[in-house]
Short mmCIF file of C-alpha atoms in Angstrom, two decimals:
data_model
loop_
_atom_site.label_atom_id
_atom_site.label_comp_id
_atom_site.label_asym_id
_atom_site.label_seq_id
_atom_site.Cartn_x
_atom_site.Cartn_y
_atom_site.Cartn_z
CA UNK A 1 61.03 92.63 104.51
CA UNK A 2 64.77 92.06 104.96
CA UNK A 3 66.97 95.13 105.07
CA UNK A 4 70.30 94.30 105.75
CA UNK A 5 72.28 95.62 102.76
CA UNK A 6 73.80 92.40 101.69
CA UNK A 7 70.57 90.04 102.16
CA UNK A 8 67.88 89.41 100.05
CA UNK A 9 65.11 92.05 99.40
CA UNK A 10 61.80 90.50 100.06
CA UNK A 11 58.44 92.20 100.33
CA UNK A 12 54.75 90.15 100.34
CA UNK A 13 53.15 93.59 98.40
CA UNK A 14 52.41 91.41 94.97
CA UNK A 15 51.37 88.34 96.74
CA UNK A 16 47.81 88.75 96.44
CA UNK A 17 45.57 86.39 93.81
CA UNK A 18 44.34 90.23 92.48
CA UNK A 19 44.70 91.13 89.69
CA UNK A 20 44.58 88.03 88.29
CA UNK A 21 46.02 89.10 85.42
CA UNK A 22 47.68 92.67 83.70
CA UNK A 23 49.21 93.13 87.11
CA UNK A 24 52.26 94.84 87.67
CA UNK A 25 55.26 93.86 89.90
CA UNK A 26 58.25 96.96 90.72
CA UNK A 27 61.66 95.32 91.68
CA UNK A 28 64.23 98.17 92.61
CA UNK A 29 67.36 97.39 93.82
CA UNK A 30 68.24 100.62 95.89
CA UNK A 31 64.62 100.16 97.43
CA UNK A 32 64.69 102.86 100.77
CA UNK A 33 65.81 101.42 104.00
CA UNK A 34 68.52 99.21 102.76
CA UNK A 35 71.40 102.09 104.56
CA UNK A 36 72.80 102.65 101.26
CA UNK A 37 73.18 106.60 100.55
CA UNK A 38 76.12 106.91 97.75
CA UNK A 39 75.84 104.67 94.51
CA UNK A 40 79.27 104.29 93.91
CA UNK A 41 79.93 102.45 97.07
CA UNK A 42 81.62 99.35 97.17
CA UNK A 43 78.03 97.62 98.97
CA UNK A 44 76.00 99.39 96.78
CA UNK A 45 77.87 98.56 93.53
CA UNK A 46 77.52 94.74 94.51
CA UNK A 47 73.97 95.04 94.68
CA UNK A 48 73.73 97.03 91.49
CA UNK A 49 75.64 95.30 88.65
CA UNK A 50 74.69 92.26 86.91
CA UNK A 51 75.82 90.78 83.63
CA UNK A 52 72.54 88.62 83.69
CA UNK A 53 68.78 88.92 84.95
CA UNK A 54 67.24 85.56 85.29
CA UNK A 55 63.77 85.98 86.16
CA UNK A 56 62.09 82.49 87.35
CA UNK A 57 57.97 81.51 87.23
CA UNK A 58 57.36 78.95 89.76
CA UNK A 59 53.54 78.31 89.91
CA UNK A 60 50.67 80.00 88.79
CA UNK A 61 48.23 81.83 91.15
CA UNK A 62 44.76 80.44 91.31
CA UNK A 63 42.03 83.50 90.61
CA UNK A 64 39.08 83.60 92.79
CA UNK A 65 35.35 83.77 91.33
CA UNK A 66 34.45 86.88 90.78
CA UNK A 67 30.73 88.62 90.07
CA UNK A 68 30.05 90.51 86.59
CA UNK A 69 26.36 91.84 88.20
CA UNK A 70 27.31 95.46 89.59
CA UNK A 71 26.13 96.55 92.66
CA UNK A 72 23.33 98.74 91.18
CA UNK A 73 21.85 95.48 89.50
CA UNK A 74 22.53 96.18 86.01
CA UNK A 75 23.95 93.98 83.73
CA UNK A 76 27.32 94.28 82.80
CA UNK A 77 29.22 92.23 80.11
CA UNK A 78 32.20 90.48 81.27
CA UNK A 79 35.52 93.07 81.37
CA UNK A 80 37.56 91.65 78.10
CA UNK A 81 40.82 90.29 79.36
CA UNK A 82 44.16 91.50 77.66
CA UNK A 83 45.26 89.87 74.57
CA UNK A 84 48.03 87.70 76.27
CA UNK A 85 49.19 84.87 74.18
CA UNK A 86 49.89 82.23 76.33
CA UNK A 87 52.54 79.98 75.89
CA UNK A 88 51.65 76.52 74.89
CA UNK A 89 51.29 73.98 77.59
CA UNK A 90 53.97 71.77 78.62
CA UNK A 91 53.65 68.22 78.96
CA UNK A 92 54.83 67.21 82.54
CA UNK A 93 54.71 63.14 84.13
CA UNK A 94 51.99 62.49 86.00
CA UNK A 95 52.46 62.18 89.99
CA UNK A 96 49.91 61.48 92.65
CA UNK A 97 49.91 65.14 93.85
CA UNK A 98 49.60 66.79 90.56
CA UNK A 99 46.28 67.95 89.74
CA UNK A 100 44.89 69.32 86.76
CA UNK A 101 45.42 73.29 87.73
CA UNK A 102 49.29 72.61 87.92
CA UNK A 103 49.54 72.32 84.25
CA UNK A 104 47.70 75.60 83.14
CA UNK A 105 49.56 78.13 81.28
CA UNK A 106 50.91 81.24 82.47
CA UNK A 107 53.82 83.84 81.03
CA UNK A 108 55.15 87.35 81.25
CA UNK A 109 52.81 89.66 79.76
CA UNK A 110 55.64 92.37 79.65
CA UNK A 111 58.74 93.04 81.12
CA UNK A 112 60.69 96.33 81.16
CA UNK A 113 64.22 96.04 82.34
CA UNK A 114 65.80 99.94 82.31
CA UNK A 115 69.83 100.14 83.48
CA UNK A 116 72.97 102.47 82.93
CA UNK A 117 76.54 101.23 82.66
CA UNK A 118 78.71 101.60 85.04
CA UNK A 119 81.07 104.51 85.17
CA UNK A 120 81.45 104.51 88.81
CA UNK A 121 80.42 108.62 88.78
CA UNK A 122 82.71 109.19 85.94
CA UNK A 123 80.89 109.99 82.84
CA UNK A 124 77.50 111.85 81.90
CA UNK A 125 76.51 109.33 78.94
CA UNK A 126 78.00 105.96 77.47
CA UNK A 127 78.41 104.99 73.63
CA UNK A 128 77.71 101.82 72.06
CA UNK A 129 80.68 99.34 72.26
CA UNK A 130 82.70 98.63 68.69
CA UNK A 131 80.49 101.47 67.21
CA UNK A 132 77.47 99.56 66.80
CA UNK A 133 74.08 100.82 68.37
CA UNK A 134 71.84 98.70 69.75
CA UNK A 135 68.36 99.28 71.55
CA UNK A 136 68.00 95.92 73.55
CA UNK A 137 70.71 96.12 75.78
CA UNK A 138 72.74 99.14 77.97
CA UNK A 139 75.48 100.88 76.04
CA UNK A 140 79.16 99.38 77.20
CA UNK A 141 81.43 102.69 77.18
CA UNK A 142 81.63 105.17 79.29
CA UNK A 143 82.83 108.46 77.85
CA UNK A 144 84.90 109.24 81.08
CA UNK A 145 85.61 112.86 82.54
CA UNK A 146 87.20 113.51 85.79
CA UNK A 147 90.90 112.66 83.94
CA UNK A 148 89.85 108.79 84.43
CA UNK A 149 89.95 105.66 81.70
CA UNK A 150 88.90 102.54 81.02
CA UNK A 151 85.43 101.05 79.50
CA UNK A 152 84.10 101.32 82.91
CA UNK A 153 86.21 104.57 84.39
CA UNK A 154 87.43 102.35 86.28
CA UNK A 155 91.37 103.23 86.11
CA UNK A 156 92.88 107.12 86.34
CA UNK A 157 94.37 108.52 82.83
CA UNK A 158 98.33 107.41 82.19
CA UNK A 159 99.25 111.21 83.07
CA UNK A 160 97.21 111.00 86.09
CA UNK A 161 98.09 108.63 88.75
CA UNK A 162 99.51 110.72 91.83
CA UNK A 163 96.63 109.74 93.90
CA UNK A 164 94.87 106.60 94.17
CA UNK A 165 91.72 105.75 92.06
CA UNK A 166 88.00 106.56 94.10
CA UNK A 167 84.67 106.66 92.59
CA UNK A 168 82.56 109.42 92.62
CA UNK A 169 81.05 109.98 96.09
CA UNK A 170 76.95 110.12 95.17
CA UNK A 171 75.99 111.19 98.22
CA UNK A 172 78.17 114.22 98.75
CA UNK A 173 78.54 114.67 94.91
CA UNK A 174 82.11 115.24 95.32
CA UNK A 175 83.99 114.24 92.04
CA UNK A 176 87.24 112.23 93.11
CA UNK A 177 88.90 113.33 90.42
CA UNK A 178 92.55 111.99 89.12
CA UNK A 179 95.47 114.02 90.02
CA UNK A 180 97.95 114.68 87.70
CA UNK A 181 101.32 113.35 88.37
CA UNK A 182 104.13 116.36 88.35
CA UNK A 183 106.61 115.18 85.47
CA UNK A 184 107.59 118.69 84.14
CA UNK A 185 106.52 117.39 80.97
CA UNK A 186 109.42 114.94 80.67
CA UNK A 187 106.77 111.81 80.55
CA UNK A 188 103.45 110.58 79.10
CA UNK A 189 102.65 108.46 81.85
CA UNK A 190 103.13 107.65 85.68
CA UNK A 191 102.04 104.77 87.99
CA UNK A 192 100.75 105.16 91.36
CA UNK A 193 103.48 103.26 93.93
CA UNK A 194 102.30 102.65 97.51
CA UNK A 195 105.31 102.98 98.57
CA UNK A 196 105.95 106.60 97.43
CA UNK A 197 102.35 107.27 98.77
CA UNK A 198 103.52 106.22 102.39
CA UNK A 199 106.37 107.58 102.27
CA UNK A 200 104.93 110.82 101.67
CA UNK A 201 102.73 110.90 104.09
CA UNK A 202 99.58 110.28 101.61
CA UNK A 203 100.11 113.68 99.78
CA UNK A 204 101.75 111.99 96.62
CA UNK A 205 102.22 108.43 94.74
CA UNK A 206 102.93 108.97 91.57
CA UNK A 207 106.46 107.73 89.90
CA UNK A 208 106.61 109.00 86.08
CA UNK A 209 107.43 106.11 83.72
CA UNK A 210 110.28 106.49 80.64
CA UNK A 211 111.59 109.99 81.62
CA UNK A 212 112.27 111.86 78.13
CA UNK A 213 114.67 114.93 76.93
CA UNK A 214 117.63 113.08 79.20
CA UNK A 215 116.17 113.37 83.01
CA UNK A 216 115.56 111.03 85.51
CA UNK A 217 114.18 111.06 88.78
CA UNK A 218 110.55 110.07 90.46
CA UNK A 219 109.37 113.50 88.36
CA UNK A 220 112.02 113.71 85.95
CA UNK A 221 113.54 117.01 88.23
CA UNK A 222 117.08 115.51 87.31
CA UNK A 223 119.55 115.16 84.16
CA UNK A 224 120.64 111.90 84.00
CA UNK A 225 124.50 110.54 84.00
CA UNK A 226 126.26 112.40 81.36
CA UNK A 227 123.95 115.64 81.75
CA UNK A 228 123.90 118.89 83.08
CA UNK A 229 121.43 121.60 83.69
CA UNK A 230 121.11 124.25 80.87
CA UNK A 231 121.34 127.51 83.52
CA UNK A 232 119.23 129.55 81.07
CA UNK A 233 116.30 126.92 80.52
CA UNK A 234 113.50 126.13 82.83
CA UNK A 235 112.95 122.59 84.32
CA UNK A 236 109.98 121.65 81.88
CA UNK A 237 111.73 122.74 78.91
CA UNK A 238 113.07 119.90 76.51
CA UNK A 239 116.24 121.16 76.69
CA UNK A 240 116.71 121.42 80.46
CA UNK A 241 119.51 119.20 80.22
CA UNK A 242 122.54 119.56 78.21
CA UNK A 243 125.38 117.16 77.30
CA UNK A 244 128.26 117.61 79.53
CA UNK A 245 131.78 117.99 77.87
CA UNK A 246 134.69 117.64 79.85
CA UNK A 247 138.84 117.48 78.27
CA UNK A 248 139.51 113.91 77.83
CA UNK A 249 143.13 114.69 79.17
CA UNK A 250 142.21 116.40 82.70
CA UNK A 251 139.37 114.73 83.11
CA UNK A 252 138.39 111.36 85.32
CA UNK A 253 137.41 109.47 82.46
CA UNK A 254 133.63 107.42 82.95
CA UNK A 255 133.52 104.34 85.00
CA UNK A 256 133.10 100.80 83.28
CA UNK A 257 129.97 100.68 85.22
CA UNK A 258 128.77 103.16 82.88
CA UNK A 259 126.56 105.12 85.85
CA UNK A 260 128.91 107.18 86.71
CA UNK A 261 128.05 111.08 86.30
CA UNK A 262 130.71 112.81 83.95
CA UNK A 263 129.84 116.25 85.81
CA UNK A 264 128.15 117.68 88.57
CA UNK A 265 124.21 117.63 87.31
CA UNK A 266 124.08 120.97 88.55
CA UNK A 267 127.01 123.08 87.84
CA UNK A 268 128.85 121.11 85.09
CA UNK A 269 132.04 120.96 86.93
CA UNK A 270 133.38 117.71 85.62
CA UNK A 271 136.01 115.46 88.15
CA UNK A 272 138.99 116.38 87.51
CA UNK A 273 142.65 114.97 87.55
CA UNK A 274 144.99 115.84 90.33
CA UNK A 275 145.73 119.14 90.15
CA UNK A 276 143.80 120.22 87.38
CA UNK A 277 141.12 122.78 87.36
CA UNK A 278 138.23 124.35 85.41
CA UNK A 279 134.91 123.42 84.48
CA UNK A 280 136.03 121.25 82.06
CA UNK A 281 139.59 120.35 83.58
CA UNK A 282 141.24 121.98 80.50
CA UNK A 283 143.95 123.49 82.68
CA UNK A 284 145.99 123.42 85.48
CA UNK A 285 145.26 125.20 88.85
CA UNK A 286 146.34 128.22 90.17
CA UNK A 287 150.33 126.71 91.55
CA UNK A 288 150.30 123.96 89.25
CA UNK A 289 151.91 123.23 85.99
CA UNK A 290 152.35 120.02 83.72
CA UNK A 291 148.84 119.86 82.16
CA UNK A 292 148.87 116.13 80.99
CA UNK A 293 147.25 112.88 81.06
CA UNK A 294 148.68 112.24 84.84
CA UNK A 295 146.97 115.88 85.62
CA UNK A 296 149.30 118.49 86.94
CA UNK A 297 152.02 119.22 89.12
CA UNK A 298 152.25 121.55 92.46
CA UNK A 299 155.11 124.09 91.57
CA UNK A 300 157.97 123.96 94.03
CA UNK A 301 157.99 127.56 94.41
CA UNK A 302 157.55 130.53 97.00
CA UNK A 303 154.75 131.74 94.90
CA UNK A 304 153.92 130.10 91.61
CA UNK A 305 155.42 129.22 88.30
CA UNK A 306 154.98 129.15 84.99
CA UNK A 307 152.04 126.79 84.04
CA UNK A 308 153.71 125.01 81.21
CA UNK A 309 157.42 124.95 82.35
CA UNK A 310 157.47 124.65 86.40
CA UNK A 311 159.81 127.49 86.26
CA UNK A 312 159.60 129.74 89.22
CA UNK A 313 158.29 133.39 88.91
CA UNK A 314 159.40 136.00 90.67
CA UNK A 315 156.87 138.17 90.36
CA UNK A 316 153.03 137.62 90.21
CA UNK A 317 151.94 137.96 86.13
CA UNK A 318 148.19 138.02 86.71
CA UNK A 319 148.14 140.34 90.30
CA UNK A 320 146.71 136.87 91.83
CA UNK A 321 148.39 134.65 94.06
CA UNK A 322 145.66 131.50 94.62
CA UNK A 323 147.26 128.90 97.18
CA UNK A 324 144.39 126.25 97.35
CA UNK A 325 145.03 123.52 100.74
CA UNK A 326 145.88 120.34 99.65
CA UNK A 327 146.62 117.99 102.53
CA UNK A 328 147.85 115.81 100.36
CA UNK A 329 144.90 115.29 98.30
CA UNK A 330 143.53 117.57 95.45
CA UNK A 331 140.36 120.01 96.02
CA UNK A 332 137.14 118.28 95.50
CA UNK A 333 134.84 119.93 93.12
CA UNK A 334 132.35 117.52 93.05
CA UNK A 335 130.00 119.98 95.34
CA UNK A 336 131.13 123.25 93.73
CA UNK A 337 128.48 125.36 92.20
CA UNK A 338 129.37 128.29 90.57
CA UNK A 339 126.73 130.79 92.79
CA UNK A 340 128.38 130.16 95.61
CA UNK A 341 131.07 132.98 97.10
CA UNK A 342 134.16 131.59 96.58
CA UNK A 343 137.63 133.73 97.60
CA UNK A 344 141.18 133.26 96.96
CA UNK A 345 144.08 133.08 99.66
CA UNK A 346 145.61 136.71 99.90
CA UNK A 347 149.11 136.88 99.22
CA UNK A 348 150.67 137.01 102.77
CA UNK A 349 153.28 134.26 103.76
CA UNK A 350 152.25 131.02 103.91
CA UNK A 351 152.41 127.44 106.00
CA UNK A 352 150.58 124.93 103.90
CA UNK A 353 150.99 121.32 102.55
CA UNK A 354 152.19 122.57 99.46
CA UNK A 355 156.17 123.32 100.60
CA UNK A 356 155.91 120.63 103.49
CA UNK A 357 153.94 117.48 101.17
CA UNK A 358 156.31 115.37 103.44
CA UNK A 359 154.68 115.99 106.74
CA UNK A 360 150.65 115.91 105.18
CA UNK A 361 150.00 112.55 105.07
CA UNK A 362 146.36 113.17 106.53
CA UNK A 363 144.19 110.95 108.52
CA UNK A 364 140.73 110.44 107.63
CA UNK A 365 138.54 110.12 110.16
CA UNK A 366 135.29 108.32 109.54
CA UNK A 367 131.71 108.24 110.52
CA UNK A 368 130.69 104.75 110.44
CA UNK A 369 127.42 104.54 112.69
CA UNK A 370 124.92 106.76 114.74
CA UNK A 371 126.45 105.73 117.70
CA UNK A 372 129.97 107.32 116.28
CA UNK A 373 127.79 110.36 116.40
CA UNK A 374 126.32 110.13 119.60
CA UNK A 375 130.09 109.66 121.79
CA UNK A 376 131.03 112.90 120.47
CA UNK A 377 132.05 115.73 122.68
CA UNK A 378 132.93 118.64 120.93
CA UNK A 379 131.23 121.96 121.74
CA UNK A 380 129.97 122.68 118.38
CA UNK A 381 128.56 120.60 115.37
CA UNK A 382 127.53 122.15 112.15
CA UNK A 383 127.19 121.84 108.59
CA UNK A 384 129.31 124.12 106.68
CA UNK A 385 130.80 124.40 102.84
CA UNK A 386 134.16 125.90 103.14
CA UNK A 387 134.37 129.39 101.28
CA UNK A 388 137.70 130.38 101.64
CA UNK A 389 141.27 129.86 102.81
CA UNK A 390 143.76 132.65 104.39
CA UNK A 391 146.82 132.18 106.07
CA UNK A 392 148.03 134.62 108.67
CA UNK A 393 151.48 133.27 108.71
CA UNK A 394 150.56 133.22 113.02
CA UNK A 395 147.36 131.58 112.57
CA UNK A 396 144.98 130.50 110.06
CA UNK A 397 141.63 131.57 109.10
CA UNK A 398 138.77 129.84 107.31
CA UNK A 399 135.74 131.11 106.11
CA UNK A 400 132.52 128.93 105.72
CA UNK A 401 128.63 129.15 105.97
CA UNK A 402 127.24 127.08 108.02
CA UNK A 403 124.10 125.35 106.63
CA UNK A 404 122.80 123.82 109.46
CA UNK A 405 123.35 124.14 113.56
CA UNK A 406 123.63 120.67 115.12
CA UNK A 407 124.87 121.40 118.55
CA UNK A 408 126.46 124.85 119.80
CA UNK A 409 128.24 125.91 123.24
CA UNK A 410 128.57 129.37 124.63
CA UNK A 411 129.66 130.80 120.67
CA UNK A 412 126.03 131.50 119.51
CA UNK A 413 125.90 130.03 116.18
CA UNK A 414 123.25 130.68 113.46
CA UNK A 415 123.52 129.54 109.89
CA UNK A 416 125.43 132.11 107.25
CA UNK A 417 129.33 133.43 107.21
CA UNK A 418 131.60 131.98 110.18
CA UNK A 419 135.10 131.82 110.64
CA UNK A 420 137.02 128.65 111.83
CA UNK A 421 140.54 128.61 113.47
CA UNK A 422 142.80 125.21 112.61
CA UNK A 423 145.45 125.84 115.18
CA UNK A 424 146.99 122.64 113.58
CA UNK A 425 147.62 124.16 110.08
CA UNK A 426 150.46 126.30 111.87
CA UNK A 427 151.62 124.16 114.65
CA UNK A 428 152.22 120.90 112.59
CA UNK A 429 152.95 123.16 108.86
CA UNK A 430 150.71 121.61 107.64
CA UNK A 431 146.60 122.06 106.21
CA UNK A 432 145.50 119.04 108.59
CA UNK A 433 142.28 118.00 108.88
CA UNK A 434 141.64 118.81 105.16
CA UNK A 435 139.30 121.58 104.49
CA UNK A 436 139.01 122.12 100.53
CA UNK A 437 136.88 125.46 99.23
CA UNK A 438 134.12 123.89 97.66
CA UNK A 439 133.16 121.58 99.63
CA UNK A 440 130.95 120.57 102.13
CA UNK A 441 131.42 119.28 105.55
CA UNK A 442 130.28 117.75 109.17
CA UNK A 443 132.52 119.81 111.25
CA UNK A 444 132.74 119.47 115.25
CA UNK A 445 135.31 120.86 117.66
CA UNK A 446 136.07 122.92 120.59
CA UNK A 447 135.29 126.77 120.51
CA UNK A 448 137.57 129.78 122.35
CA UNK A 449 134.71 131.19 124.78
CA UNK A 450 136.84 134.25 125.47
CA UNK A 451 137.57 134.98 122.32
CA UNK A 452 134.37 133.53 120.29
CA UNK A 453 136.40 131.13 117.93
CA UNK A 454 135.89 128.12 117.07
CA UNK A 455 138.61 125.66 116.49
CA UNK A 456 139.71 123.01 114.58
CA UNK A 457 142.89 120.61 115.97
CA UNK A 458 143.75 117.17 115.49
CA UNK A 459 140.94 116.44 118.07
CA UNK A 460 138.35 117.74 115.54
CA UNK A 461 135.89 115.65 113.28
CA UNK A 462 136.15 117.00 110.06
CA UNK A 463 134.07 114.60 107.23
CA UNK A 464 133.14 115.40 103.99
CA UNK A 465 129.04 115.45 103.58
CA UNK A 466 127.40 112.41 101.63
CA UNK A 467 123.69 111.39 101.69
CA UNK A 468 124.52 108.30 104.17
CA UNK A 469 126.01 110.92 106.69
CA UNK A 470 122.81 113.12 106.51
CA UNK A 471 120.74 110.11 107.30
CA UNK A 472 123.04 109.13 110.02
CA UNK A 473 122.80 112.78 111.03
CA UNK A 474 119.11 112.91 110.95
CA UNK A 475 118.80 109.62 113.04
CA UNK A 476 121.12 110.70 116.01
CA UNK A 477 119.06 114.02 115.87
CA UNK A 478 115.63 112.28 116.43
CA UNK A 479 117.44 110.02 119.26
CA UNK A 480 118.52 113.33 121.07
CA UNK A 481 122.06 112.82 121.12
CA UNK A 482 123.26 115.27 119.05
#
């Protein structure tokens, strides 16, 4: 007898010339000792299914004499055979090795084929294919559990493709199951993506197909372009997105591209024109006046002036004096979300771009590679959004909170509420490098050990935080040069 799994199963049991008839031959595929445990392997399953079952008679078997006289000496009447109708005999050409015995009859007196379909450890019965029963062959459909599909369960459900596909394990008896793909109920399907699966370390694969109720994303966790997050809705609600609506006259109007987000997915806070503030950019910030399709103006006066006239006022109207740091450029509030602390200027004299706009023409500086990164040599790196402005007349303060510690000297640094010092706002009058409330920043310079500052001169990298800078970031962290 051959064993290997993938050979031939032979045996010599039913080679005998007894019974010469009415005998009985067993044929069992998963016989013992062919090393296959669990029926829904890929070795077993090969030896299992079949479309066909060709069974082929090659000779007959020539029965011995045999005795009717018992032992005991009495006579016994020959044993009446079965009543086997034998099939009628086929003429065959004459050869010099035939003989007469080659040319006797023989046939199946029964055969009994039993089977399942295959459900790969999926389903518990199967129905009849197209709705018609039949009793001479093994039901085609699978009634499939486990969150799988297909005639065979050979597929997972649409809504359940996060993990691969696996048959049942028939040895263990563990399930396999399907596992549903996380698509806060924005989608009816997903697809499994081996990319997404290696990426994630083999956790999670599934990418949900035609995101609904206006989100996007791998999971539909996003609103897309032209879509904001309803604040008083939960993700898997069909309304967790709501239309953004931003002025038409303060506004950046939408790219010809067409992708471009009208407003922050997050907060709302739609781009706005120079100068011009609000969620909405409906009117002119805090110093500004003008409101118009070219945004607003900067008032050219010791405090602030009337919003819609330029005129100067002597006096504060609203008890708030809000003097936001230009450097030449208008706050960013791309990155702005409304839980964030955000504090005005106090009203103390000031040294800022917005009486010297002649001497802030401000320098960007650039982070173009990891290696940009790795030549730095500034005593502290971090990653801070900018809370708030105030201006000493001697020396400016900044307040921030930090997000993330990169490098730090002797000034113990831990992420929360810090204050920055840019010497250069005061000794060149003006707010150079550019740090806008709001936004968020890689920031590096030199600290004060004596005093526990840390500074920010013309020296200092100061670059606002995009996705490509957190990669580049992450890469000279896991090189060890930052």
């Amino acid at each position: 007898m051959m064993l290997a799994s993938m050979e031939a199963l032979c045996t010599s049991r039913y080679s005998s010339a007894t019974p010469c008839t009415g005998g009985e031959v067993i044929f069992r595929t998963m016989a013992q000792g062919r090393g296959m445990d669990d029926p829904y392997s890929p070795e077993a399953l090969s030896v299992l299914t079949l479309t066909n079952l060709r069974i082929r008679l090659l000779k007959p078997h020539h029965c011995p004499a045999s005795p009717f006289t018992s032992s005991r000496g009495q006579h016994n009447a020959p044993q009446q055979a079965p009543n086997i109708q034998f099939l009628p005999r086929v003429p065959r050409r004459s050869s010099h090795n035939s003989t007469q015995s080659d040319s006797a009859p023989y046939a199946i007196f029964s055969l009994l084929a039993r089977g399942t379909c295959l459900c790969h450890g999926h389903a518990e019965q199967c129905l009849p294919t197209g709705g018609q029963d039949s009793s001479v062959q093994v039901q085609g459909r699978c009634v499939c559990t486990h969150h799988t599909a297909g005639v065979h369960c050979e597929k997972c459900a649409p809504l359940y493709n996060d993990q691969p596909w696996r048959a049942a394990n028939g040895s263990s008896g563990e399930p396999n199951p399907c596992q549903k793909c996380e698509c806060h109920g924005h989608a009816q399907s997903c697809h499994f993506s081996q990319r997404v699966w290696r990426s994630t370390g083999g956790t999670s694969g599934g990418v949900c197909d035609d995101c609904q109720h206006n989100t996007e994303g791998r999971r539909c966790q996003r609103c897309r372009p032209g879509y904001r997050r309803h604040p008083a809705r939960p993700l898997d609600s069909p309304q967790a997105c709501t239309r953004c609506w931003c002025d038409p006259v303060g506004s950046v109007p939408v790219g010809t591209s067409g992708d471009a987000a009208w407003c922050h997915p997050r907060s709302g806070q739609c781009h706005c024109k120079p100068g011009v503030g609000g969620s909405s950019c409906s009117h002119c910030l805090p110093g500004h006046w003008g409101f118009g399709p070219e945004g607003c103006r900067p008032c050219a006066c010791p405090l602030t002036c009337d919003p819609f006239t330029g005129f100067c006022l002597e006096s504060k109207t609203n008890g708030e004096f809000y003097n936001i740091p230009l450097g030449g450029k208008i706050p960013d509030l791309t990155h702005f979300h409304p839980h964030e602390e955000n504090k005005s200027w106090s009203n103390e004299l000031t040294v800022s771009a917005l009486y010297y706009t002649g001497k802030c023409t401000c320098k960007e500086r650039k982070v173009k590679s990891v290696s940009d990164l790795c030549r730095m040599k500034h005593s502290y790196v971090i990653k801070a959004s900018v809370l708030s402005a105030h201006d000493k007349g001697t020396h400016a303060v900044v307040q921030v909170k930090v997000r993330k510690v990169l490098r730090s000297g002797t000034v113990l640094l831990s992420q929360g509420t810090h204050s920055l010092y840019p010497l250069s706002w005061t000794s060149r009058g003006c707010t150079c490098p550019v740090l806008n409330p709001g936004a968020e920043y890689l920031l590096a310079g030199s600290e004060e050990a004596e005093s526990g500052r840390l500074l920010v001169t013309m020296q200092s990298l100061v670059v606002p935080w995009t996705n490509t800078l957190g990669f580049l970031v992450s890469e000279a962290l896991r090189q060890g040069c930052l």
